Coordinates of C-alpha atoms and ligand atoms in Angstrom, one line a residue:
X1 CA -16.3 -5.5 -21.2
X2 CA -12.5 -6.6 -22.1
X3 CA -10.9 -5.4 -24.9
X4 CA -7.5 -5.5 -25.8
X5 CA -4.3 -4.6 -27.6
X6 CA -0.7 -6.0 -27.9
X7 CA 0.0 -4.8 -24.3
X8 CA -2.8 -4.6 -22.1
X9 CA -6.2 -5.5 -21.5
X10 CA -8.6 -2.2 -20.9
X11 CA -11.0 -4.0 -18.2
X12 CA -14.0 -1.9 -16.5
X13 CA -14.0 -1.2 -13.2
X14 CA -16.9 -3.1 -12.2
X15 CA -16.2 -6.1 -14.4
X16 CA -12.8 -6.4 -12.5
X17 CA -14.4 -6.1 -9.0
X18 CA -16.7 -8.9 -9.8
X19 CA -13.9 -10.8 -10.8
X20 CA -11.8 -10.7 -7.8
X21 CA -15.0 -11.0 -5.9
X22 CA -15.5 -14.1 -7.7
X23 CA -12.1 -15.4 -7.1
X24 CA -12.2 -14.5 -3.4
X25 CA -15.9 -16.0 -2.4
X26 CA -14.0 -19.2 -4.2
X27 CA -11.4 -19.0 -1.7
X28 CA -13.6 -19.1 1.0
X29 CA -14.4 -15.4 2.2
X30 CA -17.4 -14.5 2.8
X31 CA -19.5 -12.6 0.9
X32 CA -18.7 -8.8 2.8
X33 CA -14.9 -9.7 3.3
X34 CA -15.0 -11.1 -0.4
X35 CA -16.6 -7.6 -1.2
X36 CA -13.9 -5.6 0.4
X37 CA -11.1 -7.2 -0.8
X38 CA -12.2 -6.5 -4.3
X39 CA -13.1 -2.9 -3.7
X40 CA -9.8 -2.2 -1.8
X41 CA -7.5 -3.4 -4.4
X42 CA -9.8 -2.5 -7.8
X43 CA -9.6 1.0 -6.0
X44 CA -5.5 1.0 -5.6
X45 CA -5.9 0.6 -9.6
X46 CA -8.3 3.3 -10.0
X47 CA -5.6 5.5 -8.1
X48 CA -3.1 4.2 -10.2
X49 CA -1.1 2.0 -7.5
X50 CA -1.1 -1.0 -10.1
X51 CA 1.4 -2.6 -7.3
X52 CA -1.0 -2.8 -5.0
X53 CA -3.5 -3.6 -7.0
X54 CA -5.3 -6.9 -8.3
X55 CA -1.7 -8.1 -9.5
X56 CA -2.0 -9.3 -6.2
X57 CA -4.7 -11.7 -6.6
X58 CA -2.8 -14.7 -7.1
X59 CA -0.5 -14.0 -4.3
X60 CA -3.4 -13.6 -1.5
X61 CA -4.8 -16.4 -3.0
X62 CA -1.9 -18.5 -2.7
X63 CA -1.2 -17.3 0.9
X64 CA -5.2 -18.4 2.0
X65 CA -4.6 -21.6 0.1
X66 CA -1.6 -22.8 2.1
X67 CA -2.9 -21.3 5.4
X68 CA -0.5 -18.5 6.0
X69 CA -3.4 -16.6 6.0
X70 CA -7.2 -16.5 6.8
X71 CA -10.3 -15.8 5.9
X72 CA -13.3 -14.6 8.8
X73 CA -10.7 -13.4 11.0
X74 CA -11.8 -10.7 13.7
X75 CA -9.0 -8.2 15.6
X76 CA -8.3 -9.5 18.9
X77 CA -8.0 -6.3 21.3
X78 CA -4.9 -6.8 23.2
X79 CA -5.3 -3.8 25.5
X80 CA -7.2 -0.9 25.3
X81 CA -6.5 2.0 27.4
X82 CA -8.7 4.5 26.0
X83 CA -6.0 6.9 23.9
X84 CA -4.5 4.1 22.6
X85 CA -5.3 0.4 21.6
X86 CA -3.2 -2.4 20.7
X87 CA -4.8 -5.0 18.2
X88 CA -4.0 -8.3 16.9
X89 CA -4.7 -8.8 13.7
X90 CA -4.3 -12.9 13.8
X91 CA -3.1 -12.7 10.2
X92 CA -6.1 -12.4 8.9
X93 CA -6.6 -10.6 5.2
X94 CA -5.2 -7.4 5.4
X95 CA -8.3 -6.2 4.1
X96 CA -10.4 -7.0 6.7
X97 CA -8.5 -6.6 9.7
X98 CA -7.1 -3.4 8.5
X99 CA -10.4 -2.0 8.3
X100 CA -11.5 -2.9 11.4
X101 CA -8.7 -1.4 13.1
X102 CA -9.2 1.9 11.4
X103 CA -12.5 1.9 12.0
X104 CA -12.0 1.9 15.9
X105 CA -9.4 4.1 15.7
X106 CA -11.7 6.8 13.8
X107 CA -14.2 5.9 16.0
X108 CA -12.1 6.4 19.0
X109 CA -10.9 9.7 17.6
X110 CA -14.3 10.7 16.8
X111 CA -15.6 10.7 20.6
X112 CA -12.2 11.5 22.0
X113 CA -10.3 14.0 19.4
X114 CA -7.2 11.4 19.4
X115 CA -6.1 7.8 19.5
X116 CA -3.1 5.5 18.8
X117 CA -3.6 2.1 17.4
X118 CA -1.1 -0.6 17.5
X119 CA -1.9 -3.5 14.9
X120 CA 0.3 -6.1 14.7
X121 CA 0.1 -9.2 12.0
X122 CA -2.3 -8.2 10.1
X123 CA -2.0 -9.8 6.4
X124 CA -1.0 -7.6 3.7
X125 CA -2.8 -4.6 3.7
X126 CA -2.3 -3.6 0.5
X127 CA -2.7 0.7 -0.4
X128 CA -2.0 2.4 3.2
X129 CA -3.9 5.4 1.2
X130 CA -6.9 4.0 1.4
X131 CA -7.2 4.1 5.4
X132 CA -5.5 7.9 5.2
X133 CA -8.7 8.3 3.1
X134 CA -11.3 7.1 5.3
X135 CA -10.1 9.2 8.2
X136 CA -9.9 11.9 6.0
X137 CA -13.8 11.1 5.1
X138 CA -14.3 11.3 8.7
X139 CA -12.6 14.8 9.2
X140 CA -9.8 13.1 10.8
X141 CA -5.5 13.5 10.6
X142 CA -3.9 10.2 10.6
X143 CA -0.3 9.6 10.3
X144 CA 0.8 5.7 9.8
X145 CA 4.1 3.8 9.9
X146 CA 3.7 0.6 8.2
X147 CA 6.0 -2.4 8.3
X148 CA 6.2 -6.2 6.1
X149 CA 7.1 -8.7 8.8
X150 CA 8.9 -11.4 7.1
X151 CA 10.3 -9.3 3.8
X152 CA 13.2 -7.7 3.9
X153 CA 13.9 -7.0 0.5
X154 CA 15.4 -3.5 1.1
X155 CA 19.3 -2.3 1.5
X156 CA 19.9 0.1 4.3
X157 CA 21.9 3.2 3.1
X158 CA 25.4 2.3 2.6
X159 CA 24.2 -1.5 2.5
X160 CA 24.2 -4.0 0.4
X161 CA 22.1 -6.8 2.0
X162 CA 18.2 -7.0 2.7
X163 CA 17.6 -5.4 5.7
X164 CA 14.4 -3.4 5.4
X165 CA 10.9 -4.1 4.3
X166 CA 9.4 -1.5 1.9
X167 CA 7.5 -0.5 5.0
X168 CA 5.5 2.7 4.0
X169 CA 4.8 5.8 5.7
X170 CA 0.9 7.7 4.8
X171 CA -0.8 10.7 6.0
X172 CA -4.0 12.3 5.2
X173 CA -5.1 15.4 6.0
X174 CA -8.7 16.5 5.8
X175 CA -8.1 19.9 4.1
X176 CA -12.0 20.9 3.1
X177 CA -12.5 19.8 -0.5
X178 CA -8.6 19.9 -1.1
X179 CA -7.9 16.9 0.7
X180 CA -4.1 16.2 1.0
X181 CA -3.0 12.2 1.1
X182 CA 0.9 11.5 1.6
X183 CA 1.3 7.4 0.8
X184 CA 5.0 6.0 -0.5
X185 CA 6.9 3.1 0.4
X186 CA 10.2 4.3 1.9
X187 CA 12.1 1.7 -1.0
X188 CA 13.0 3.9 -4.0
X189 CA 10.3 1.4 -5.5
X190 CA 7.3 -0.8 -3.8
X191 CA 8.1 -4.4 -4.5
X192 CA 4.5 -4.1 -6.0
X193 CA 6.3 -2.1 -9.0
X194 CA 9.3 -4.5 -9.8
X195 CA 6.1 -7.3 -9.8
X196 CA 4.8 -5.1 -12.6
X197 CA 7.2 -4.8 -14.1
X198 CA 8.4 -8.2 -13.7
X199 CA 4.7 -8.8 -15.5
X200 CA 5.9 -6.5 -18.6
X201 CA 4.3 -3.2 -17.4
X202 CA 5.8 0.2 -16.2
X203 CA 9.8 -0.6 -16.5
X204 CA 11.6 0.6 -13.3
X205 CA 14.4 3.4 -12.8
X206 CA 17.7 2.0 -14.2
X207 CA 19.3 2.6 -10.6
X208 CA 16.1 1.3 -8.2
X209 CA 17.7 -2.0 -7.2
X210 CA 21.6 -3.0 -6.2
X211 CA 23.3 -6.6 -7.5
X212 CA 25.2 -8.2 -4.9
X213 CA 28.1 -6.6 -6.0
X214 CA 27.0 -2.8 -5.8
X215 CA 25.8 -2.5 -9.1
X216 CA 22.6 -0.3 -9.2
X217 CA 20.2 -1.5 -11.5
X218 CA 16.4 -1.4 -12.9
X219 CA 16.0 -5.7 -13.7
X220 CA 13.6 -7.5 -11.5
X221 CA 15.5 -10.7 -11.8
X222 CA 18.0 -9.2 -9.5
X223 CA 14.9 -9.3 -6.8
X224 CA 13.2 -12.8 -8.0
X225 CA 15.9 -14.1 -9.9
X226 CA 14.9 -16.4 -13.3
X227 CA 11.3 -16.8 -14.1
X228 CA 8.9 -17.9 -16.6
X229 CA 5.7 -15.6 -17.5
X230 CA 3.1 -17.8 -15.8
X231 CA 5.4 -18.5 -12.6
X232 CA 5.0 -16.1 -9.0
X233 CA 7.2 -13.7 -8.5
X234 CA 9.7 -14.9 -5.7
X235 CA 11.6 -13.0 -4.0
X236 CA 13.9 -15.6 -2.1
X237 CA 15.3 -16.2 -6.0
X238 CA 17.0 -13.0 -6.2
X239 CA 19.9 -12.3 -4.5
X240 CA 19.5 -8.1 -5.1
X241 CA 18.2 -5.5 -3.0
X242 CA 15.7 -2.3 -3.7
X243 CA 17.1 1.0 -2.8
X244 CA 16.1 3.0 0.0
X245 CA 14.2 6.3 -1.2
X246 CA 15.9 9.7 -0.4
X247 CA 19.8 8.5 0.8
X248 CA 20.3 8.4 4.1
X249 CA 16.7 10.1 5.3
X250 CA 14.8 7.4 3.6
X251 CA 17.0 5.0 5.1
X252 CA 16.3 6.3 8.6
X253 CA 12.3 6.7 8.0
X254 CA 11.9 2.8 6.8
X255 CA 14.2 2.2 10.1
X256 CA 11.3 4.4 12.2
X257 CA 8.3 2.4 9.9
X258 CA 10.1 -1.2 11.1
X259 CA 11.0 0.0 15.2
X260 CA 7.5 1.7 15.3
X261 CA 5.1 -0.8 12.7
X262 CA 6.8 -3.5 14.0
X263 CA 8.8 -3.8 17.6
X264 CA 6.4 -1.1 18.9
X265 CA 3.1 -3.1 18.0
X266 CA 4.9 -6.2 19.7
X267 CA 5.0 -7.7 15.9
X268 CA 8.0 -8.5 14.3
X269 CA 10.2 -6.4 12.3
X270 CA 11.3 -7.2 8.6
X271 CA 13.9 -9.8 10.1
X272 CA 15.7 -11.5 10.7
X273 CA 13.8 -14.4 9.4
X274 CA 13.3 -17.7 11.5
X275 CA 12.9 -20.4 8.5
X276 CA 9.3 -20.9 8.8
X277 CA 7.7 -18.1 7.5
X278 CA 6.1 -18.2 4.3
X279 CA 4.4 -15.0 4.0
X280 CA 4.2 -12.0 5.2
X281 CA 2.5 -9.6 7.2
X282 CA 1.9 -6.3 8.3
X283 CA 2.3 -3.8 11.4
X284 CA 0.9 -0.7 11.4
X285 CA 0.9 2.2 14.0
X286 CA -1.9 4.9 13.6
X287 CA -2.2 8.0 14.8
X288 CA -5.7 9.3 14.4
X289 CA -6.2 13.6 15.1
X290 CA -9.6 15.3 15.2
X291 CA -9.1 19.1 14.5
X292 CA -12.5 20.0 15.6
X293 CA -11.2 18.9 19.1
X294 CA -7.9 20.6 19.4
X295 CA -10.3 23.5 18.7
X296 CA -8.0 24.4 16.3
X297 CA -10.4 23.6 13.1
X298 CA -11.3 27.3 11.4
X299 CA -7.4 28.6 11.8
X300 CA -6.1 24.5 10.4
X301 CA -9.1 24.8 7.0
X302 CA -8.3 28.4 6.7
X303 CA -4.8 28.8 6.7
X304 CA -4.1 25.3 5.6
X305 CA -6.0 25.7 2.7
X306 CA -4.2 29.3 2.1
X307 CA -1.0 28.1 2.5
X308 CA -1.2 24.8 -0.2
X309 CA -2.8 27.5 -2.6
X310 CA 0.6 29.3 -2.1
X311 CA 2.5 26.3 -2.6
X312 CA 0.6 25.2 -5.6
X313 CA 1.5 28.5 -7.1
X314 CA 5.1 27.8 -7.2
X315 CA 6.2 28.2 -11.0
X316 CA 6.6 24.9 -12.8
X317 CA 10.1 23.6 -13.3
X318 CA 8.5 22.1 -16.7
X319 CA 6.6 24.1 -18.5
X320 CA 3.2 22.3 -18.8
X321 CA 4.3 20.6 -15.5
X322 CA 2.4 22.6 -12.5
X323 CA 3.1 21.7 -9.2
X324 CA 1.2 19.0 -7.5
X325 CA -0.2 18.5 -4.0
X326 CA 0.1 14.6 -2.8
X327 CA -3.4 13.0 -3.6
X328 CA -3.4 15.1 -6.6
X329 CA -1.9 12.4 -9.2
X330 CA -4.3 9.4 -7.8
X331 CA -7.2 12.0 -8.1
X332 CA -6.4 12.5 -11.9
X333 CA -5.5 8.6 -12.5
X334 CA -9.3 7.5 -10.6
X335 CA -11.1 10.2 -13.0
X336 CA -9.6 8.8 -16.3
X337 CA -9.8 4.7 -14.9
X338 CA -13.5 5.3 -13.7
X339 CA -14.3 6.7 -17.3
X340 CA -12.1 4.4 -19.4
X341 CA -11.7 1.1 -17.8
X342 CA -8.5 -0.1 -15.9
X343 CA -5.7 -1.2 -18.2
X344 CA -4.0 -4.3 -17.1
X345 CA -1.0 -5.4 -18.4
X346 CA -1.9 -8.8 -20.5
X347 CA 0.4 -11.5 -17.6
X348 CA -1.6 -10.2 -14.9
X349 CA -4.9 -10.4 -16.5
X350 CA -3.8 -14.0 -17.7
X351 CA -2.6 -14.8 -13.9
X352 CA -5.7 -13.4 -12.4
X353 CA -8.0 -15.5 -15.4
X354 CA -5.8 -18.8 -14.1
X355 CA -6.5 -18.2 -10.4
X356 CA -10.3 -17.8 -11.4
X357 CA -10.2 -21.5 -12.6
Ligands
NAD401 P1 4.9 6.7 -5.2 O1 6.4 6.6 -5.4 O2 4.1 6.6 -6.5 O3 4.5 8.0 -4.4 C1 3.2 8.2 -4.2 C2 3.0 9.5 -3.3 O4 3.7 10.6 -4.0 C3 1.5 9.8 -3.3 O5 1.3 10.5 -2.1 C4 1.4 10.8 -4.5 O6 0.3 11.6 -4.4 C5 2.7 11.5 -4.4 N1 3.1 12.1 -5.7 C6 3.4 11.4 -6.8 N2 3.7 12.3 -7.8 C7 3.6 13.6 -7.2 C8 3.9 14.9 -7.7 N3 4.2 15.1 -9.0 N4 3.7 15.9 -6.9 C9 3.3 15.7 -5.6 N5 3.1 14.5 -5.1 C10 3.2 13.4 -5.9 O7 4.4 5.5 -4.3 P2 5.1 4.1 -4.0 O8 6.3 4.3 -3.1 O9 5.4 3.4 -5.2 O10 4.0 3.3 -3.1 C11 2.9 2.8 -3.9 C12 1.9 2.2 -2.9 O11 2.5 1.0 -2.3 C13 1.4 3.0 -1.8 O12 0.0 3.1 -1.8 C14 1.9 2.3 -0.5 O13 0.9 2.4 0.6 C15 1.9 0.9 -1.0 N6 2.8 0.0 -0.2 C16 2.2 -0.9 0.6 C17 3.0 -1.8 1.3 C18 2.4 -2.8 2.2 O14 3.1 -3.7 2.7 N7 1.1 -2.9 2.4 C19 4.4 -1.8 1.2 C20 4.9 -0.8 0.3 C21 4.1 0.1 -0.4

């Protein structure tokens, strides 16, 4: 069902999966990778990551259509040597190769109590949450430094010019039905969130991006320069930056995400760009921890879980406001979407409709 008002379209969750199912079988995935896609990015909506979400639809789209990446891929292992493996993802969807790269990992850390995995070019992989999550489903710590070959978009502190991708950091941490899930990109803002807003949803903070000449501001033409409603969102039209989170620290954690996501994995790093890229692509380096083999599991649930009661018992700031754990907001975001339908802004429902056809 689709309803609608001046700003958004309410869609339900499982009319929007079929969609981007649709759309994705169309492209030529098969039916299980088809599947995924649509469940890993309807589920970064339902957790109310919008940027990483189906706005994306028409960018992975475009990206399969012009051959910068594929469908069907499989991780080639590029060495294995028990605690850690290195993996090529072959720039394949980042979907797909993502998941099977967690999935050895977990695996690995399953048997073993710990493992490191390497990917390297994998396509975009959209919500790093969501593989936080499945090791957390599988009792698991994990700990992630992501990089975006191919897109810096992000100013180094006391920069001016793209440097950095948005590279994220995640970890998740398998607290017994208090699960704890740490996932931010080390910009002030994803890029996903200047898209949407680029797209007429959730405006950005007035000081997330810098102009060429210092100026901090929040308009996503400073990123993608002029557009049109129905055009993609280029970032090569800008000539701004985003803002690194936190100063210098979050300038020196997306520096870790690119040295370890990227020259680590043996992929590349955000830049600098040889001419003939035109995508991009992800590195990610895992770290994968199983408590019940450090032997450490009754003392890590008990006193873990004492401990974030204590912090959750902070006094609010705001009154009304209580302090949060990180998971916390994308558990109360899923609850409402899964009852009420996702709301879309109306241009990405309308690019998504047009990519359908
Ligand atoms: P964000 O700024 O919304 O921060 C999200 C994190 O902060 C979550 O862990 C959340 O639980 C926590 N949080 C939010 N409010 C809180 C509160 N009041 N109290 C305690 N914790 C709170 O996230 P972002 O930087 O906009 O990133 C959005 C998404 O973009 C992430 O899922 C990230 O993985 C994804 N991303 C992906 C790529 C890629 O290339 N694949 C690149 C960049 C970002």
């Amino acid at each position: 069902m689709v309803t609608s008002n001046t700003a958004v379209h309410i869609v339900s969750v499982d009319e929007l999966r079929a969609t981007v199912r649709s759309i994705f079988l169309a492209s030529g995935c098969a039916d299980d990778e088809a599947t995924l896609i649509a469940t890993q990015l309807v589920d970064a909506n339902l957790a109310g990551h919008d940027s990483h979400g189906v706005v994306r639809v028409p960018q992975y789209v475009d990206w399969l259509r012009s051959g910068f990446v594929h469908a069907g891929r499989s991780i080639e292992v590029v060495s294995d040597g028990g605690a850690f493996l290195v993996l090529d993802g072959g720039l394949g969807l980042g979907q797909t190769v993502a998941t099977q790269a967690v999935d050895l990992g977990i695996d690995r850390a399953r048997r073993t109590g710990s493992c490191v995995v390497a990917l390297r070019n994998a396509g975009h992989i959209g919500r790093v949450g969501w593989f936080a999550e499945s090791a957390i489903r599988a009792g698991l710590v994990s700990v992630h430094f992501v990089n975006v070959a191919g897109s810096p978009l992000v100013a180094p502190f006391g920069g001016l010019d793209r440097r950095y991708s948005t590279a994220p950091f995640a970890a998740g941490v398998p607290l017994p039905g208090r699960p704890v899930v740490l996932d931010f990109a080390t910009s002030y803002v994803a890029e996903g969130k200047v898209q949407v807003a680029s797209y007429g949803g959730k405006p950005l903070p007035g000081d997330a991006l810098i102009g060429q000449d210092g100026t901090p501001t929040g308009d996503p033409r400073v990123l993608y320069g002029d557009y049109r409603d129905d055009e993609l969102r280029l970032t090569s039209g800008g000539t701004g930056a985003i803002r690194a989170f936190g100063e210098h620290k979050g300038s020196g954690l997306a520096l870790m995400c690119e040295l370890l996501a990227g020259a680590l994995t043996g992929g590349p790093c955000a830049g600098p760009l040889d001419g003939e890229r035109r995508g991009i692509s992800n590195g990610m380096l895992s770290i994968y921890l199983s408590p019940e083999h450090l032997g450490t599991r009754a003392e890590f649930e008990r006193i873990g879980l004492d401990y974030l009661d204590w912090v959750l018992s902070a006094r609010p700031a705001r009154p009304g406001e209580p302090v949060l754990a990180p998971g916390d907001p994308e558990g109360a975001v899923r609850a409402r979407r899964l009852a009420e339908g996702i709301p879309l802004p109306i241009g990405t429902w309308e690019a998504i409709r047009r990519t359908a056809c």
